[in-house]
Coordinates of C-alpha atoms and ligand atoms in Angstrom, one line a residue:
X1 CA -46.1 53.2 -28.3
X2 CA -48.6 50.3 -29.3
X3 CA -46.8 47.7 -26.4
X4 CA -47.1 44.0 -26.6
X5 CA -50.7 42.5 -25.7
X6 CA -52.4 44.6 -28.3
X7 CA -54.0 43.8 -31.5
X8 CA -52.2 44.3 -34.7
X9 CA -54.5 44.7 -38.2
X10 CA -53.1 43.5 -41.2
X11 CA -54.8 44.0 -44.9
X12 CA -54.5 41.1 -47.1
X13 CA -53.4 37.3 -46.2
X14 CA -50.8 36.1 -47.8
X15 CA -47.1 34.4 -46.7
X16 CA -46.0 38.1 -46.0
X17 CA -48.6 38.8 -43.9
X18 CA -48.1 35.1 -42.0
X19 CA -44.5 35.8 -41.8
X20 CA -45.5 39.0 -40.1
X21 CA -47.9 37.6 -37.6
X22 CA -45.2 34.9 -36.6
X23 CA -43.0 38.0 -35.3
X24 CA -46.1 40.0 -33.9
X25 CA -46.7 36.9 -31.5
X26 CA -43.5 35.9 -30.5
X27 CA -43.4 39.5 -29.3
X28 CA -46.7 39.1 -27.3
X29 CA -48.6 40.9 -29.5
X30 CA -52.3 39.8 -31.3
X31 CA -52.6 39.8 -34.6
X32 CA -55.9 40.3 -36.7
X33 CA -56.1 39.8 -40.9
X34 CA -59.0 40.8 -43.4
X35 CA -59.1 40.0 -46.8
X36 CA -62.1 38.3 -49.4
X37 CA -60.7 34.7 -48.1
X38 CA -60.6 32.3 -46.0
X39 CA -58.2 29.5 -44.3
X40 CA -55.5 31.8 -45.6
X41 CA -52.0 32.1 -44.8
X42 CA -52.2 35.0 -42.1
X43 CA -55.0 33.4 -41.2
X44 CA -54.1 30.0 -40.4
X45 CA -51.8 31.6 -37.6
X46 CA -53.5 35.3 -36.6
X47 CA -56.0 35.2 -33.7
X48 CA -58.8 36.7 -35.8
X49 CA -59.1 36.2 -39.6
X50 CA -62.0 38.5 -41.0
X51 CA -63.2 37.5 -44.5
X52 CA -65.0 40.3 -46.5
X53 CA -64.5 41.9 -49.3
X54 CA -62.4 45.4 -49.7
X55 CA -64.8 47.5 -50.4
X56 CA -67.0 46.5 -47.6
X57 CA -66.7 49.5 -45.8
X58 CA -68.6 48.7 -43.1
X59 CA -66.7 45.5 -42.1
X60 CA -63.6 47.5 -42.6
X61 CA -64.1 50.0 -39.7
X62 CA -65.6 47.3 -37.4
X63 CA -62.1 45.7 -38.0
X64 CA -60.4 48.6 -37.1
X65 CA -62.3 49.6 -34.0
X66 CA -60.8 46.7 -32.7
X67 CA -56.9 46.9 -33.5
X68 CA -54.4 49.4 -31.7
X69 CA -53.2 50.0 -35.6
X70 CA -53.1 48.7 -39.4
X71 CA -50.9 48.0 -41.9
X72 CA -50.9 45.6 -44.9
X73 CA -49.1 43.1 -46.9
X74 CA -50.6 43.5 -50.1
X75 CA -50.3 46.8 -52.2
X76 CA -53.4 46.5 -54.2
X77 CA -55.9 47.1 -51.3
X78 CA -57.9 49.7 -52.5
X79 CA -57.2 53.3 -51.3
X80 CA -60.7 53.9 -50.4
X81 CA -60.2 51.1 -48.0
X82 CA -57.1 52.7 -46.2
X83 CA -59.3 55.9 -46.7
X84 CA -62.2 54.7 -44.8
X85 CA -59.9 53.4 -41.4
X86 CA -57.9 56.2 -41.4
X87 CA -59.9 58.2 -39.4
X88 CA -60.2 55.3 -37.0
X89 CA -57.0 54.0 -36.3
X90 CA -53.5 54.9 -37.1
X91 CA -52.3 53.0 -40.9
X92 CA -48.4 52.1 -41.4
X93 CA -47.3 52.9 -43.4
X94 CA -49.4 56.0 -44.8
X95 CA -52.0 55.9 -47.1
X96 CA -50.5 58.2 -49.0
X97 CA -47.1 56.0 -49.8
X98 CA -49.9 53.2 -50.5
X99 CA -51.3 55.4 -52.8
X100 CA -48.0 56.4 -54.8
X101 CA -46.7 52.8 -54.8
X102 CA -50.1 51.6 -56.0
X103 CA -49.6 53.0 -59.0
X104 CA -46.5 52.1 -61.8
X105 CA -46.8 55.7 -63.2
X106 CA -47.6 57.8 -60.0
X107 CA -44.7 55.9 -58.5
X108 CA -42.2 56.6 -61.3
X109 CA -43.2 59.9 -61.7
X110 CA -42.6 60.7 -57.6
X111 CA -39.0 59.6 -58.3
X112 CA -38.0 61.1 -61.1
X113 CA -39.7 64.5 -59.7
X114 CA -37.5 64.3 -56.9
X115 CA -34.3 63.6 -59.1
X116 CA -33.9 59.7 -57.6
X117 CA -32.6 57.8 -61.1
X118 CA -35.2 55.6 -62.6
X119 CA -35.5 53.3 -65.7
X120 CA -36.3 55.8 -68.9
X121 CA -39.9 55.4 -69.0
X122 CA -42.8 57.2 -70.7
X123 CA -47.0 56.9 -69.8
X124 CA -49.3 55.7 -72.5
X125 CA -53.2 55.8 -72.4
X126 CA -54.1 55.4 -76.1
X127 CA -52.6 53.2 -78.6
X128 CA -51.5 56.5 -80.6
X129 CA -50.0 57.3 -77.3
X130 CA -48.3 53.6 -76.7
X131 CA -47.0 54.3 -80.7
X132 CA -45.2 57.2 -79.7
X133 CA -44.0 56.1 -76.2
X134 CA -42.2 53.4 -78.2
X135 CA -40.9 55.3 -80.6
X136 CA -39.7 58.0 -78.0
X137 CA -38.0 55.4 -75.3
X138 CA -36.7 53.3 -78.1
X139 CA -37.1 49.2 -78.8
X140 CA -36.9 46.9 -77.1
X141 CA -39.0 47.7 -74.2
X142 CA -41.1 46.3 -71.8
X143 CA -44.5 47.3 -71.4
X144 CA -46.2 47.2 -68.0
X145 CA -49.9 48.3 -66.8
X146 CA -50.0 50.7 -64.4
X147 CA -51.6 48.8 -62.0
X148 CA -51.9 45.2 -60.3
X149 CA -49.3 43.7 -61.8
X150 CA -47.2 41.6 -59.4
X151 CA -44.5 38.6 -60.6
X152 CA -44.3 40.2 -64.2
X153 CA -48.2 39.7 -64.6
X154 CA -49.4 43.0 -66.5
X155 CA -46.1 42.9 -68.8
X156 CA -44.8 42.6 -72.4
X157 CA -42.1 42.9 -74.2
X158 CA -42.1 45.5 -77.0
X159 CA -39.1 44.7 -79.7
X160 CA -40.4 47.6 -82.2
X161 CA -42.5 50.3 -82.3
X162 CA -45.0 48.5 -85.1
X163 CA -46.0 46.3 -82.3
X164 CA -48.6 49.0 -80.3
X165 CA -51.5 47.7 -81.5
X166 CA -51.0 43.9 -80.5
X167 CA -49.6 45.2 -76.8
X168 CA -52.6 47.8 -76.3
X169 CA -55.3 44.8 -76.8
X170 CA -53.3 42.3 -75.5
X171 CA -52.8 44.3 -71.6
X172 CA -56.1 46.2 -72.4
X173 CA -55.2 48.8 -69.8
X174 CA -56.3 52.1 -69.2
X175 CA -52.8 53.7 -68.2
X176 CA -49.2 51.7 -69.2
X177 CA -45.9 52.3 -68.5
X178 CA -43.5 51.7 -71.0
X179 CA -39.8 51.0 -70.1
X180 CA -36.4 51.0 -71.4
X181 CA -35.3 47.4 -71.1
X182 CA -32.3 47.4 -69.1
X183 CA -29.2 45.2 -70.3
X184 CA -29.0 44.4 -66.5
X185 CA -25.7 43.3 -64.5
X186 CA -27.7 42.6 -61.3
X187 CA -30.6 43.4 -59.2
X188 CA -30.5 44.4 -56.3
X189 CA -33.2 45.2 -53.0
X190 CA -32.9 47.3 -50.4
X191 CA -34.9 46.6 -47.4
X192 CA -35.1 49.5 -45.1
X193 CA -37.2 50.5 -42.0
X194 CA -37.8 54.3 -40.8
X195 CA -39.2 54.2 -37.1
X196 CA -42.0 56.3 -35.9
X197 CA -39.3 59.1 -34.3
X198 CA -37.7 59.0 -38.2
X199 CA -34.7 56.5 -37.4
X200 CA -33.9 54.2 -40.1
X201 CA -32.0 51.2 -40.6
X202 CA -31.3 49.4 -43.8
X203 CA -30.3 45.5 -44.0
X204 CA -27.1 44.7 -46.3
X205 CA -27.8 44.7 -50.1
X206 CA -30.1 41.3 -51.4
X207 CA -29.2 40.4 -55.0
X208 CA -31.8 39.0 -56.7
X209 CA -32.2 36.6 -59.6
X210 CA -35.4 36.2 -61.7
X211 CA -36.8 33.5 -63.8
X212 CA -40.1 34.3 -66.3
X213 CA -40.0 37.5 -64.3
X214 CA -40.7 35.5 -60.8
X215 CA -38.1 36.2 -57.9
X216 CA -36.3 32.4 -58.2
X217 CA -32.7 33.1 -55.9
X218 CA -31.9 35.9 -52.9
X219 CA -28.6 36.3 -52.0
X220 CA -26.8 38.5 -49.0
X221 CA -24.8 40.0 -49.2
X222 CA -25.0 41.0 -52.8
X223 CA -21.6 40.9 -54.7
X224 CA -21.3 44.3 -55.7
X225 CA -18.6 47.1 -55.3
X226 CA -19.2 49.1 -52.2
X227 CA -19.7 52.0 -54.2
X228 CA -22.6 50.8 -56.0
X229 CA -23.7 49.5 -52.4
X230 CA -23.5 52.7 -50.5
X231 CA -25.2 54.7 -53.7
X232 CA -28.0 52.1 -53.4
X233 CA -28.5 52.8 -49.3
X234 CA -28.4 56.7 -50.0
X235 CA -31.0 56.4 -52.7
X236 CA -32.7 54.5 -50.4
X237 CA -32.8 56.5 -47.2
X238 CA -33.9 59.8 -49.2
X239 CA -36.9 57.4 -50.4
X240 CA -37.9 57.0 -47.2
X241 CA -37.4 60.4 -46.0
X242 CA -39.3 61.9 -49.1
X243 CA -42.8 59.8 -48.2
X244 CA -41.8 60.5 -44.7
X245 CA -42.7 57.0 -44.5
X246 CA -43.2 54.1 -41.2
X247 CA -42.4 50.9 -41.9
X248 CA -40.5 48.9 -44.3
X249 CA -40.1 49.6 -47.4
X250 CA -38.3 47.4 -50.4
X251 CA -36.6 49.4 -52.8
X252 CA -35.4 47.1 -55.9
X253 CA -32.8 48.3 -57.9
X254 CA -31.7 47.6 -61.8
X255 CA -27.7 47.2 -62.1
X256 CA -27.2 48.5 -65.7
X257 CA -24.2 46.2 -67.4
X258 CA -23.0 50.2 -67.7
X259 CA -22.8 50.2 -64.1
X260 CA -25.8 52.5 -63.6
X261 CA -28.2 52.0 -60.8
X262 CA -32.0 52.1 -61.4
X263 CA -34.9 52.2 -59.5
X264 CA -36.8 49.8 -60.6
X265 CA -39.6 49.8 -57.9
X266 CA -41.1 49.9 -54.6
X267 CA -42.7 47.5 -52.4
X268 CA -44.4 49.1 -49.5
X269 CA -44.2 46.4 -47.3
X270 CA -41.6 43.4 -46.3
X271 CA -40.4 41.8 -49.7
X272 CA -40.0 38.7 -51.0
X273 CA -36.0 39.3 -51.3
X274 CA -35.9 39.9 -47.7
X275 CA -37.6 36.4 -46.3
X276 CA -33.6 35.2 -45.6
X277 CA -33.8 37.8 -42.7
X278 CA -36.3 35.5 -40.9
X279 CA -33.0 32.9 -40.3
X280 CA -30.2 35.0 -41.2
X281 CA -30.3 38.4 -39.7
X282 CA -30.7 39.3 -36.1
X283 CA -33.7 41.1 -36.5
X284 CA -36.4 39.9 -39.1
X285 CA -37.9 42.7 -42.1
X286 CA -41.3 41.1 -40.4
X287 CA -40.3 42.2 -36.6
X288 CA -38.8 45.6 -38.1
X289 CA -42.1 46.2 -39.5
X290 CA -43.7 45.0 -36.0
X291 CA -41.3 47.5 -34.3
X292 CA -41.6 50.4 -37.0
X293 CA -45.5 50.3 -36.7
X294 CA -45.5 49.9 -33.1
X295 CA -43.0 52.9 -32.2
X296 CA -40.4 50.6 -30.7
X297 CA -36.8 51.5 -31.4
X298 CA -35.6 49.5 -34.6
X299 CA -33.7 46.2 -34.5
X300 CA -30.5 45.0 -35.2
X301 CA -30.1 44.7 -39.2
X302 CA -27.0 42.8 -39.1
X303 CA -26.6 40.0 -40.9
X304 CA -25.8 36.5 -38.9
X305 CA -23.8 34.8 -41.8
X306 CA -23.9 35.0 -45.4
X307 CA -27.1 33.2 -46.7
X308 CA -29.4 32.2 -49.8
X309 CA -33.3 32.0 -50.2
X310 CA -35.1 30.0 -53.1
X311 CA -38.6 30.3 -53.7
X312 CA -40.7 27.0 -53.8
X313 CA -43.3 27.7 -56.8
X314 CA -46.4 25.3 -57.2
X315 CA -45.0 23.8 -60.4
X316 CA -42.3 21.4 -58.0
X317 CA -45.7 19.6 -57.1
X318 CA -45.9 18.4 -60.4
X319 CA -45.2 14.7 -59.8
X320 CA -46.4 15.1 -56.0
X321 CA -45.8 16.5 -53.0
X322 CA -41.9 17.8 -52.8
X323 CA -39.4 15.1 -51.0
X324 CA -39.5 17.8 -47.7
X325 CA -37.3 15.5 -45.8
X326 CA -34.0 15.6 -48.6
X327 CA -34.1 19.1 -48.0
X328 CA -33.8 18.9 -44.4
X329 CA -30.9 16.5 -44.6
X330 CA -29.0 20.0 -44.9
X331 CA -28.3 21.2 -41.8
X332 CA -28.1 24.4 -42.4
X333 CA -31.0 24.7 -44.9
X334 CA -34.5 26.2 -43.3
X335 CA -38.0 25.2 -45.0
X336 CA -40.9 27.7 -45.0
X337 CA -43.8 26.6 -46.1
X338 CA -46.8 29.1 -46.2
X339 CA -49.8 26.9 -46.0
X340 CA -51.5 27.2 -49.2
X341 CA -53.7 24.8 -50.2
X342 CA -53.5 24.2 -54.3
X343 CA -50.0 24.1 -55.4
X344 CA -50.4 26.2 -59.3
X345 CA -47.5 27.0 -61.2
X346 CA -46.0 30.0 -60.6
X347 CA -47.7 30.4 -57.1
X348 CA -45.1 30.8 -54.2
X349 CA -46.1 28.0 -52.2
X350 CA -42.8 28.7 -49.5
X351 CA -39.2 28.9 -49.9
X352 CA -35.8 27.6 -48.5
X353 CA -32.9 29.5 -46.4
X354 CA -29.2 28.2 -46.8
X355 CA -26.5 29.8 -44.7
X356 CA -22.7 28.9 -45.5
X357 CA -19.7 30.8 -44.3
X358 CA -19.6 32.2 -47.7
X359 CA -22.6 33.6 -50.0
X360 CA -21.1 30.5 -52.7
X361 CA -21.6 28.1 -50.1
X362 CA -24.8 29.4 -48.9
X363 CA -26.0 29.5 -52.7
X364 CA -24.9 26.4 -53.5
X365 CA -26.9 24.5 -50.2
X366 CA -29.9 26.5 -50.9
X367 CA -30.2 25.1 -54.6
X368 CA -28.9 21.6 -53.9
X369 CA -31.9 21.1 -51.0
X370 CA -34.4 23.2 -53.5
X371 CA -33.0 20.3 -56.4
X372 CA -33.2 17.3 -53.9
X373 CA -37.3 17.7 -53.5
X374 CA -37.7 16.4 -56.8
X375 CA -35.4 13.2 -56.6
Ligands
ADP1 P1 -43.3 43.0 -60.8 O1 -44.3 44.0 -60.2 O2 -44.0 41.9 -61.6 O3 -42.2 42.6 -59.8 P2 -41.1 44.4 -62.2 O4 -41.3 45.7 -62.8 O5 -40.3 44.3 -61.0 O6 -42.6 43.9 -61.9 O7 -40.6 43.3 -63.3 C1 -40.3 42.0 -63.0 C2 -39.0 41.6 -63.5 O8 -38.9 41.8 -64.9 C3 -37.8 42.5 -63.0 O9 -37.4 42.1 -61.7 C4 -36.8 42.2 -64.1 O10 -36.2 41.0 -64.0 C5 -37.6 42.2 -65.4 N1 -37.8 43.6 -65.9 C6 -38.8 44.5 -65.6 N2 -38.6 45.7 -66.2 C7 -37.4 45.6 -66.9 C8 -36.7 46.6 -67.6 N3 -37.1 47.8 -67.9 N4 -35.5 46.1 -68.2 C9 -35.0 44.9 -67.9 N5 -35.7 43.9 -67.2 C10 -36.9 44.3 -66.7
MG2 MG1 -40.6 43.6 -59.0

């Protein structure tokens, strides 16, 4: 067990990672970040911010000579990175699970090897392959590179096969996925945590709402037939158990308007869908993680009261900073604000948390507050 007092690494330095170093020191513990930047988010609130690049080896194992044991927020962090620490200090979760999640087609692939349903999908490396991937999954798809693509960056939409050409210079990618597009009821997240002695625990089911393929609305619990919420916890848990994994994991999930469930991907790390758990849950995704990678017993995943999270993009700073005090006027509406310098559209700048006695009430305070920033 790494006990309160020590010194927790963290890879990368966004909001995830600040969210994460909030828990870490309100449990006593030190928290130290390293990414390429500086004044970031983990930063502004970790005891020790390291700036150097990823693959400065060097700087990475000075880092970790001085932590009890790593994780990170951020999935793109090269695996010779991980690689190069490993034999330092423990890394939560694994490189390996890095490794498969990294990767759109490696990740896909591990599912559907291991019979967990995914979206029909096919892997394209030529434009003669991309041709006959389209032709094979059928139009419209969605076309997605295999890697870095985060907030539907890395993505088009196919709606015939004659289009390869255009999509294979337009994403210029080495390895792309292509995808069924869904006709989708609902997504859904599931935000689970497997301990260090192989416990697990799984908040309630998030349903998630997109807008230009950018998380916009959270809601919990989601609104689905307890079936379809008890299928997505199984699929979950076996997840978990297959990359024998530490930490928490985000598994989001397509709801098919057939009423099939998909995985769509994972997140290996706290998610985006699960910052409502800071207000609304007894025990956060960020101090599950702290407890997962720490080997102390998992907390309590149990909701408080139904609740709602809206992302704050940089685009609401287009006339000027946001009106932050109509949005507090709600009492029961929380403002997280992650410290980022230059608002840009489409950057997640912070978000809001609404909690109502019902997930309608909740909803409706959390967009009213978002809504009021711009009067
Ligand atoms: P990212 O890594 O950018 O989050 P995702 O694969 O999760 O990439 O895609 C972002 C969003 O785009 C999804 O949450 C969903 O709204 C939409 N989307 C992606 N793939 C599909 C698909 N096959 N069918 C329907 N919608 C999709
Ligand atoms: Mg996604």
């Amino acid at each position: 067990m790494i006990v309160p007092g020590s010194a927790l690494g963290v890879l990368g330095s966004g909001q995830l990672g600040r969210m994460f170093t909030i828990a870490a020191r309100r449990m006593g513990y030190r928290v130290h970040t390293f990414s390429p930047d500086s004044d970031t988010p983990t930063g502004q609130v970790a005891d020790v911010e390291v700036t150097a690049p990823y693959d400065d080896l060097d700087a990475l194992q000075a880092f970790a000579r001085r932590v009890s044991v790593v994780t990170f927020e951020f999935e793109n962090v090269p695996s010779a990175a991980t690689s190069a620490i490993e034999s330092i200090v423990a890394v939560h979760p694994s490189p390996e699970a890095l490794h498969i999640s990294q990767q759109r087609a490696r990740e896909k692939q591990f599912l559907a090897d291991r019979g967990f349903p995914t979206v029909p999908f096919a892997v394209a490396t030529t434009q003669g392959e991309l041709a006959s991937a389209l032709a094979r999954i059928g139009t419209p798809a969605i076309v997605k590179t295999a890697e870095s693509g985060y907030d539907g960056k890395g993505q088009q939409v196919a709606a015939s096969a004659d289009e390869a050409g255009r999509i294979w210079s337009s994403l210029g990618a080495r390895v792309l996925v292509v995808e069924k597009r869904i006709n989708l009821q609902a997504e859904l997240s599931v935000i689970a945590a497997r301990g260090l002695d192989g416990q697990v625990a799984q908040f309630p089911l998030f349903e998630n709402r997109h807008r230009h393929h950018i998380l916009d609305l959270t809601t919990a619990p989601a609104a689905v037939p307890a079936a379809v919420a008890a299928q997505a916890i199984e699929i979950a848990r076996g997840i978990l158990e297959a990359l024998d994994y530490v930490g928490v994991l985000c598994i989001e999930f397509f709801l098919s308007t057939d009423g099939d469930l998909m995985v769509n991907e994972l997140a290996p790390r706290p998610h985006n869908s699960g910052h409502l758990t800071f207000d609304a849950a007894v025990t956060s995704q960020f101090e599950q993680q702290v407890r997962a990678i720490c080997g102390l017993p998992l907390g309590s995943t149990e909701l408080l009261r139904p609740a709602a999270m809206a992302n704050l993009l940089g685009d609401l700073w287009a006339e000027g900073e946001p009106d932050w005090a109509a949005a507090c006027r709600q009492p029961d509406v929380k403002l997280h604000l992650y410290g980022k310098v230059t608002p840009k559209p489409g950057r997640k700048m912070g978000h809001l948390t609404a909690m109502g006695r019902t997930v309608l009430e909740a909803q409706d305070r959390v967009i009213s507050a978002r809504d009021a920033l711009l009067r």
